[in-house]
Structures are given as structure tokens and as C-alpha cells.
Amino acid sequence: MEQSVAKKLIVANWKMHGNSEKIISDIQKYVADSATNAENIVLALPFIYLPFAKAELKKYSTSKIKIAAQDVSKFLCSGPYTGEISAEMLKDVGVEYVIIGHSERRMFFHETNHTMAKKLDMAIENGITPIFCFGEEKLAREKRKYLEILAEQLQLLHLVEVTIQELVIAYEPVWSIGSGEVPTTSDIHEVMELVHGFVQNYLPHAKITTLYGGSVNSANIKDILSINNNGGALVGGASLDVSEFKEICSYA
Ligand code: PGA
């Protein structure tokens, strides 16, 4: 499996946090640090702050940080879809990645496989790299059913109609998100192997990067990044603290 970057990819998922003041101040600190001012660092911000963050980054001629959206419309480039943001609009403001299928979207917004596949289509068609998230619930792991559930979740990629040339696949066990509970490195490795097998069979020509996400912090990042076939990390809570995030990035 080909990894998309030589360095590990680190994606900060701010979720529904932050404001313009924090963005200005954090970007200033990130750009000044070689660990965070790098092409392998991506900030996933709320929609409303994306052009703002992009403009802020542009103020520094040396800035290399990329930005991601946390969601995208499943609908076409433009149309009567009140409240929606299309992939074409994201592209227009310089977004390079988009998170699709995060468990919080599945849980709170009832996103179906069909919806997620459409979002993947839209992102890919508009030249935005999707960060596709999948992961099992606690019960599935306890009942030792997780591998079949995860394999089933990956099947969603077969619903994507456009050719997948580049994709980030993030393994995010639902029970680990925001809980401080992290699977063992061998548990993560087992899932990375599952992804690797899937990709070899069904997406042999695509450029795939795998990530682990769920309670990543500066204390566990080193072990997580050392897992074979893992290309990086999706960091939620810990990405909101500048010094913590800088330390995480320093291992990438
Ligand atoms: P967490 O969130 O790092 O706060 O667990 C990760 C995520 O949901 O992407």
C-alpha cells in the first residue's frame, strides 16, 4: 500500500470548537514551528472558518499547513439545497481534504452508507481528498464481532461511483473517541492489516493513507505512529491545545 506522504499525516479535527481569535493565534504559533508548519499537517475546521483560516495562512509566505472541511454536501455543485456546502465551494476556498463518515455524523445526523458514498463522489470529483472514517462500537469489540463489522463498513467504498485515486482511511473506534481509552497497538495493527487487504484487493491503484483516530495525545502518539501500515493520526481533543498538538506533530 502506498502512503501519500513520506512523513506521517496528522489531521487536527477541531469539531465544533474554536473561534476567529483562536485561529489567528494558533496559526501564528503553528507557522513558527517546523513540526506543525509542514505539508503533512492538516487542520479540519468548522465550515465558517475555512476561508478565514486560509487567508490567515496566506499571510505567511512560508506556511505549508493544509485545511480540511469536516463534512460536505452529497448534492451537486450548486442548487436549491438550503444550508448545504458543496465540494465545489470547498475547493473554491482552497480546501484540500474533507472528513466523511465520522462517527459523530453517523450518530447525530443519521448518515447512511448511500449518503456517505455520494459525499465521497462529490469530494473526489472536485479534487478534494476524502478522509473516510470508520470504526466499531464498544459492544462489537466486546463480542469479538468487530472485524466483520469493520469489513462491512469498508464495503461502502464499493458504492462510490467515481474512480478513487487518492483516499485517506481513518480507523476510529467509536468507544475510543474522546474517552481516553485507546486500543492496544496490536489491536490497531490488526485493523490496519484489514484495511491493507481490502485496499490491495479493491483499490490496488489508489494512493491510500491510513490513519488511527481516538484519544490520540502526546503520550501515545509515538506508539501509534510506529504501527506498521499506519500512515498517521486523526487528533480530536488534543489538537485544541497548541503545545500538545505541536508535540504530537513532532513525532510525525
Ligand atoms: P479524540 O477525537 O481525539 O478527541 O478522541 C478523535 C476524532 O473524533 O476524530
CSV table of C-alpha atoms and ligand atoms in Angstrom, one decimal:
chain,number,residue,atom,x,y,z
A,1,MET,CA,0.0,0.0,0.0
A,2,GLU,CA,1.4,3.4,-1.0
A,3,GLN,CA,1.5,6.1,1.6
A,4,SER,CA,0.7,9.5,0.3
A,5,VAL,CA,3.4,11.4,2.2
A,6,ALA,CA,6.8,10.5,3.3
A,7,LYS,CA,6.1,11.9,6.8
A,8,LYS,CA,3.1,10.7,8.8
A,9,LEU,CA,-0.1,12.6,8.1
A,10,ILE,CA,-1.5,14.4,11.2
A,11,VAL,CA,-5.1,15.8,10.9
A,12,ALA,CA,-6.4,18.0,13.7
A,13,ASN,CA,-10.2,17.7,13.9
A,14,TRP,CA,-11.4,20.7,15.8
A,15,LYS,CA,-15.0,19.6,15.6
A,16,MET,CA,-17.4,22.4,16.7
A,17,HIS,CA,-14.7,24.2,18.6
A,18,GLY,CA,-12.7,27.4,18.2
A,19,ASN,CA,-13.3,31.0,17.0
A,20,SER,CA,-11.5,33.5,14.8
A,21,GLU,CA,-9.3,34.7,17.7
A,22,LYS,CA,-8.1,31.2,18.4
A,23,ILE,CA,-7.5,30.5,14.8
A,24,ILE,CA,-5.3,33.6,14.4
A,25,SER,CA,-3.4,32.9,17.5
A,26,ASP,CA,-2.9,29.1,16.8
A,27,ILE,CA,-1.9,29.6,13.2
A,28,GLN,CA,0.7,32.1,14.2
A,29,LYS,CA,2.2,29.6,16.6
A,30,TYR,CA,1.9,26.6,14.2
A,31,VAL,CA,3.6,28.5,11.3
A,32,ALA,CA,6.5,29.4,13.6
A,33,ASP,CA,7.2,25.8,14.4
A,34,SER,CA,8.8,23.3,12.0
A,35,ALA,CA,6.8,20.4,13.4
A,36,THR,CA,3.5,22.0,12.7
A,37,ASN,CA,4.4,24.1,9.7
A,38,ALA,CA,4.6,21.2,7.3
A,39,GLU,CA,2.8,19.7,4.4
A,40,ASN,CA,1.7,16.6,6.4
A,41,ILE,CA,-0.3,18.8,8.8
A,42,VAL,CA,-4.0,19.4,8.2
A,43,LEU,CA,-6.4,21.5,10.2
A,44,ALA,CA,-10.1,20.4,9.9
A,45,LEU,CA,-12.1,23.4,11.0
A,46,PRO,CA,-15.8,24.3,11.1
A,47,PHE,CA,-17.0,25.4,7.6
A,48,ILE,CA,-17.4,29.1,8.6
A,49,TYR,CA,-13.7,29.4,9.5
A,50,LEU,CA,-12.2,27.7,6.4
A,51,PRO,CA,-11.7,30.8,4.2
A,52,PHE,CA,-10.7,32.8,7.2
A,53,ALA,CA,-8.0,30.2,8.2
A,54,LYS,CA,-6.9,30.0,4.6
A,55,ALA,CA,-6.5,33.8,4.4
A,56,GLU,CA,-4.6,33.7,7.7
A,57,LEU,CA,-2.2,31.0,6.5
A,58,LYS,CA,-1.6,33.0,3.3
A,59,LYS,CA,-0.3,35.9,5.3
A,60,TYR,CA,2.8,33.8,6.0
A,61,SER,CA,4.8,33.1,2.8
A,62,THR,CA,6.3,30.0,4.4
A,63,SER,CA,3.1,28.4,5.6
A,64,LYS,CA,2.6,24.8,4.4
A,65,ILE,CA,-0.3,23.7,6.5
A,66,LYS,CA,-3.4,22.4,4.7
A,67,ILE,CA,-7.0,22.8,5.6
A,68,ALA,CA,-9.9,20.3,5.7
A,69,ALA,CA,-13.6,20.5,6.0
A,70,GLN,CA,-15.4,18.3,8.5
A,71,ASP,CA,-18.3,17.5,6.1
A,72,VAL,CA,-19.5,18.2,2.6
A,73,SER,CA,-22.9,18.1,0.8
A,74,LYS,CA,-23.9,15.0,-1.0
A,75,PHE,CA,-25.5,17.2,-3.6
A,76,LEU,CA,-24.1,18.6,-6.8
A,77,CYS,CA,-22.0,21.8,-7.1
A,78,SER,CA,-25.0,24.2,-6.7
A,79,GLY,CA,-28.7,24.0,-6.4
A,80,PRO,CA,-31.7,24.6,-4.1
A,81,TYR,CA,-30.3,22.9,-1.0
A,82,THR,CA,-30.6,25.4,1.8
A,83,GLY,CA,-27.8,25.2,4.3
A,84,GLU,CA,-25.6,22.9,2.3
A,85,ILE,CA,-22.0,23.5,1.3
A,86,SER,CA,-20.8,21.7,-1.9
A,87,ALA,CA,-17.5,20.2,-2.7
A,88,GLU,CA,-17.1,22.8,-5.4
A,89,MET,CA,-17.5,25.6,-2.9
A,90,LEU,CA,-14.9,23.9,-0.6
A,91,LYS,CA,-12.5,23.6,-3.5
A,92,ASP,CA,-13.1,27.3,-4.3
A,93,VAL,CA,-11.8,28.4,-0.9
A,94,GLY,CA,-8.8,26.2,-1.0
A,95,VAL,CA,-9.9,23.2,1.0
A,96,GLU,CA,-7.8,20.1,0.2
A,97,TYR,CA,-9.3,17.4,2.4
A,98,VAL,CA,-12.7,16.6,3.8
A,99,ILE,CA,-13.7,14.3,6.6
A,100,ILE,CA,-16.5,11.9,5.6
A,101,GLY,CA,-18.3,9.4,7.7
A,102,HIS,CA,-17.1,10.5,11.1
A,103,SER,CA,-19.0,8.5,13.8
A,104,GLU,CA,-20.5,11.8,15.2
A,105,ARG,CA,-22.1,12.4,11.7
A,106,ARG,CA,-23.3,8.8,11.5
A,107,MET,CA,-24.7,9.0,15.1
A,108,PHE,CA,-26.2,12.5,15.3
A,109,PHE,CA,-27.1,13.1,11.6
A,110,HIS,CA,-28.0,9.5,10.8
A,111,GLU,CA,-25.8,9.4,7.7
A,112,THR,CA,-26.4,6.4,5.6
A,113,ASN,CA,-23.9,4.4,3.5
A,114,HIS,CA,-25.6,5.9,0.4
A,115,THR,CA,-25.2,9.5,1.7
A,116,MET,CA,-21.5,8.9,2.6
A,117,ALA,CA,-20.8,7.3,-0.8
A,118,LYS,CA,-22.3,10.3,-2.5
A,119,LYS,CA,-20.2,12.7,-0.4
A,120,LEU,CA,-17.1,10.7,-1.4
A,121,ASP,CA,-18.2,11.0,-5.1
A,122,MET,CA,-18.6,14.8,-4.7
A,123,ALA,CA,-15.2,15.3,-2.9
A,124,ILE,CA,-13.3,13.2,-5.4
A,125,GLU,CA,-14.9,14.7,-8.4
A,126,ASN,CA,-13.9,18.1,-7.2
A,127,GLY,CA,-10.3,17.2,-6.4
A,128,ILE,CA,-10.6,17.1,-2.6
A,129,THR,CA,-9.1,14.2,-0.8
A,130,PRO,CA,-11.6,12.4,1.4
A,131,ILE,CA,-10.7,11.3,4.9
A,132,PHE,CA,-13.1,8.4,5.2
A,133,CYS,CA,-13.7,7.4,8.9
A,134,PHE,CA,-14.9,4.0,10.1
A,135,GLY,CA,-14.9,2.2,13.4
A,136,GLU,CA,-16.7,-0.2,15.6
A,137,GLU,CA,-18.8,0.4,18.8
A,138,LYS,CA,-17.7,-1.0,22.1
A,139,LEU,CA,-20.2,-3.8,22.1
A,140,ALA,CA,-18.9,-5.1,18.8
A,141,ARG,CA,-15.4,-5.3,20.2
A,142,GLU,CA,-16.5,-7.0,23.4
A,143,LYS,CA,-18.4,-9.6,21.4
A,144,ARG,CA,-15.4,-10.1,19.1
A,145,LYS,CA,-17.6,-9.1,16.2
A,146,TYR,CA,-15.6,-6.0,15.2
A,147,LEU,CA,-13.6,-7.4,12.3
A,148,GLU,CA,-16.7,-8.4,10.4
A,149,ILE,CA,-18.4,-5.1,11.2
A,150,LEU,CA,-15.3,-3.1,10.1
A,151,ALA,CA,-15.0,-5.2,6.9
A,152,GLU,CA,-18.7,-4.4,6.2
A,153,GLN,CA,-18.1,-0.7,6.8
A,154,LEU,CA,-15.3,-0.7,4.2
A,155,GLN,CA,-17.7,-2.2,1.7
A,156,LEU,CA,-19.3,1.2,1.5
A,157,LEU,CA,-16.4,2.2,-0.7
A,158,HIS,CA,-17.9,0.0,-3.4
A,159,LEU,CA,-20.9,2.4,-3.6
A,160,VAL,CA,-18.6,5.2,-4.7
A,161,GLU,CA,-19.2,5.7,-8.4
A,162,VAL,CA,-16.1,7.8,-9.4
A,163,THR,CA,-12.6,6.3,-9.6
A,164,ILE,CA,-10.9,6.6,-6.3
A,165,GLN,CA,-7.3,7.8,-7.0
A,166,GLU,CA,-6.5,9.1,-3.6
A,167,LEU,CA,-8.1,8.4,-0.2
A,168,VAL,CA,-7.3,8.6,3.5
A,169,ILE,CA,-8.9,5.9,5.5
A,170,ALA,CA,-9.1,6.6,9.3
A,171,TYR,CA,-9.8,3.8,11.7
A,172,GLU,CA,-11.7,5.4,14.6
A,173,PRO,CA,-13.1,3.0,17.1
A,174,VAL,CA,-16.3,4.8,18.4
A,175,TRP,CA,-15.5,3.8,22.0
A,176,SER,CA,-12.1,5.4,21.9
A,177,ILE,CA,-13.3,8.8,20.6
A,178,GLY,CA,-13.0,11.4,23.5
A,179,SER,CA,-12.9,8.6,26.1
A,180,GLY,CA,-9.2,8.4,26.8
A,181,GLU,CA,-9.4,4.7,26.1
A,182,VAL,CA,-7.1,3.5,23.2
A,183,PRO,CA,-6.9,0.1,21.6
A,184,THR,CA,-3.5,-1.7,22.0
A,185,THR,CA,-1.0,-1.2,19.2
A,186,SER,CA,-1.6,-4.8,18.2
A,187,ASP,CA,-5.4,-4.2,18.0
A,188,ILE,CA,-4.8,-1.2,15.8
A,189,HIS,CA,-2.3,-3.1,13.7
A,190,GLU,CA,-5.0,-5.9,13.2
A,191,VAL,CA,-7.4,-3.3,11.7
A,192,MET,CA,-4.6,-1.7,9.6
A,193,GLU,CA,-4.0,-5.2,8.1
A,194,LEU,CA,-7.7,-5.5,7.3
A,195,VAL,CA,-7.6,-2.1,5.5
A,196,HIS,CA,-4.4,-3.1,3.7
A,197,GLY,CA,-6.0,-6.4,2.5
A,198,PHE,CA,-9.1,-4.5,1.3
A,199,VAL,CA,-7.1,-1.9,-0.5
A,200,GLN,CA,-4.9,-4.5,-2.2
A,201,ASN,CA,-8.0,-6.3,-3.5
A,202,TYR,CA,-10.2,-3.5,-4.4
A,203,LEU,CA,-8.2,-0.3,-4.8
A,204,PRO,CA,-4.8,-1.6,-5.9
A,205,HIS,CA,-4.0,1.6,-8.0
A,206,ALA,CA,-5.2,4.2,-5.5
A,207,LYS,CA,-2.9,6.2,-3.3
A,208,ILE,CA,-4.1,5.3,0.2
A,209,THR,CA,-3.1,6.7,3.5
A,210,THR,CA,-4.3,5.1,6.7
A,211,LEU,CA,-4.8,6.9,10.0
A,212,TYR,CA,-5.7,6.0,13.5
A,213,GLY,CA,-8.0,8.3,15.5
A,214,GLY,CA,-9.4,8.1,19.0
A,215,SER,CA,-7.9,9.7,22.2
A,216,VAL,CA,-4.6,10.4,20.5
A,217,ASN,CA,-2.3,12.5,22.6
A,218,SER,CA,1.4,13.4,23.1
A,219,ALA,CA,1.9,10.4,25.3
A,220,ASN,CA,0.6,7.7,22.9
A,221,ILE,CA,1.4,9.2,19.5
A,222,LYS,CA,4.8,7.7,19.3
A,223,ASP,CA,3.5,4.1,19.6
A,224,ILE,CA,0.6,4.8,17.3
A,225,LEU,CA,2.8,6.1,14.6
A,226,SER,CA,5.1,3.2,14.9
A,227,ILE,CA,2.4,0.7,13.9
A,228,ASN,CA,3.1,-1.0,10.6
A,229,ASN,CA,0.8,0.2,7.8
A,230,ASN,CA,-0.4,3.2,9.8
A,231,GLY,CA,0.2,6.4,8.0
A,232,GLY,CA,-0.7,8.9,10.7
A,233,ALA,CA,-3.3,10.1,13.1
A,234,LEU,CA,-6.6,12.0,13.3
A,235,VAL,CA,-6.5,14.0,16.5
A,236,GLY,CA,-9.6,15.5,18.2
A,237,GLY,CA,-9.5,16.9,21.7
A,238,ALA,CA,-5.7,17.0,21.9
A,239,SER,CA,-5.5,19.2,18.8
A,240,LEU,CA,-7.2,22.1,20.5
A,241,ASP,CA,-4.2,22.6,22.8
A,242,VAL,CA,-1.3,24.3,20.8
A,243,SER,CA,1.6,22.8,22.8
A,244,GLU,CA,0.1,19.4,22.9
A,245,PHE,CA,-0.6,19.4,19.2
A,246,LYS,CA,2.9,20.7,18.5
A,247,GLU,CA,4.3,17.8,20.5
A,248,ILE,CA,2.1,15.3,18.6
A,249,CYS,CA,3.3,16.7,15.3
A,250,SER,CA,6.9,16.5,16.4
A,251,TYR,CA,6.7,12.7,16.2
A,252,ALA,CA,5.4,12.7,12.6
B,1,PGA,P1,-10.5,12.5,20.1
B,1,PGA,O1,-11.4,12.6,18.7
B,1,PGA,O2,-9.0,12.6,19.7
B,1,PGA,O3,-11.0,13.6,20.9
B,1,PGA,O4,-10.8,11.1,20.7
B,1,PGA,C1,-10.9,12.0,17.5
B,1,PGA,C2,-11.9,12.2,16.5
B,1,PGA,O5,-13.1,12.1,16.7
B,1,PGA,O6,-11.6,12.4,15.3
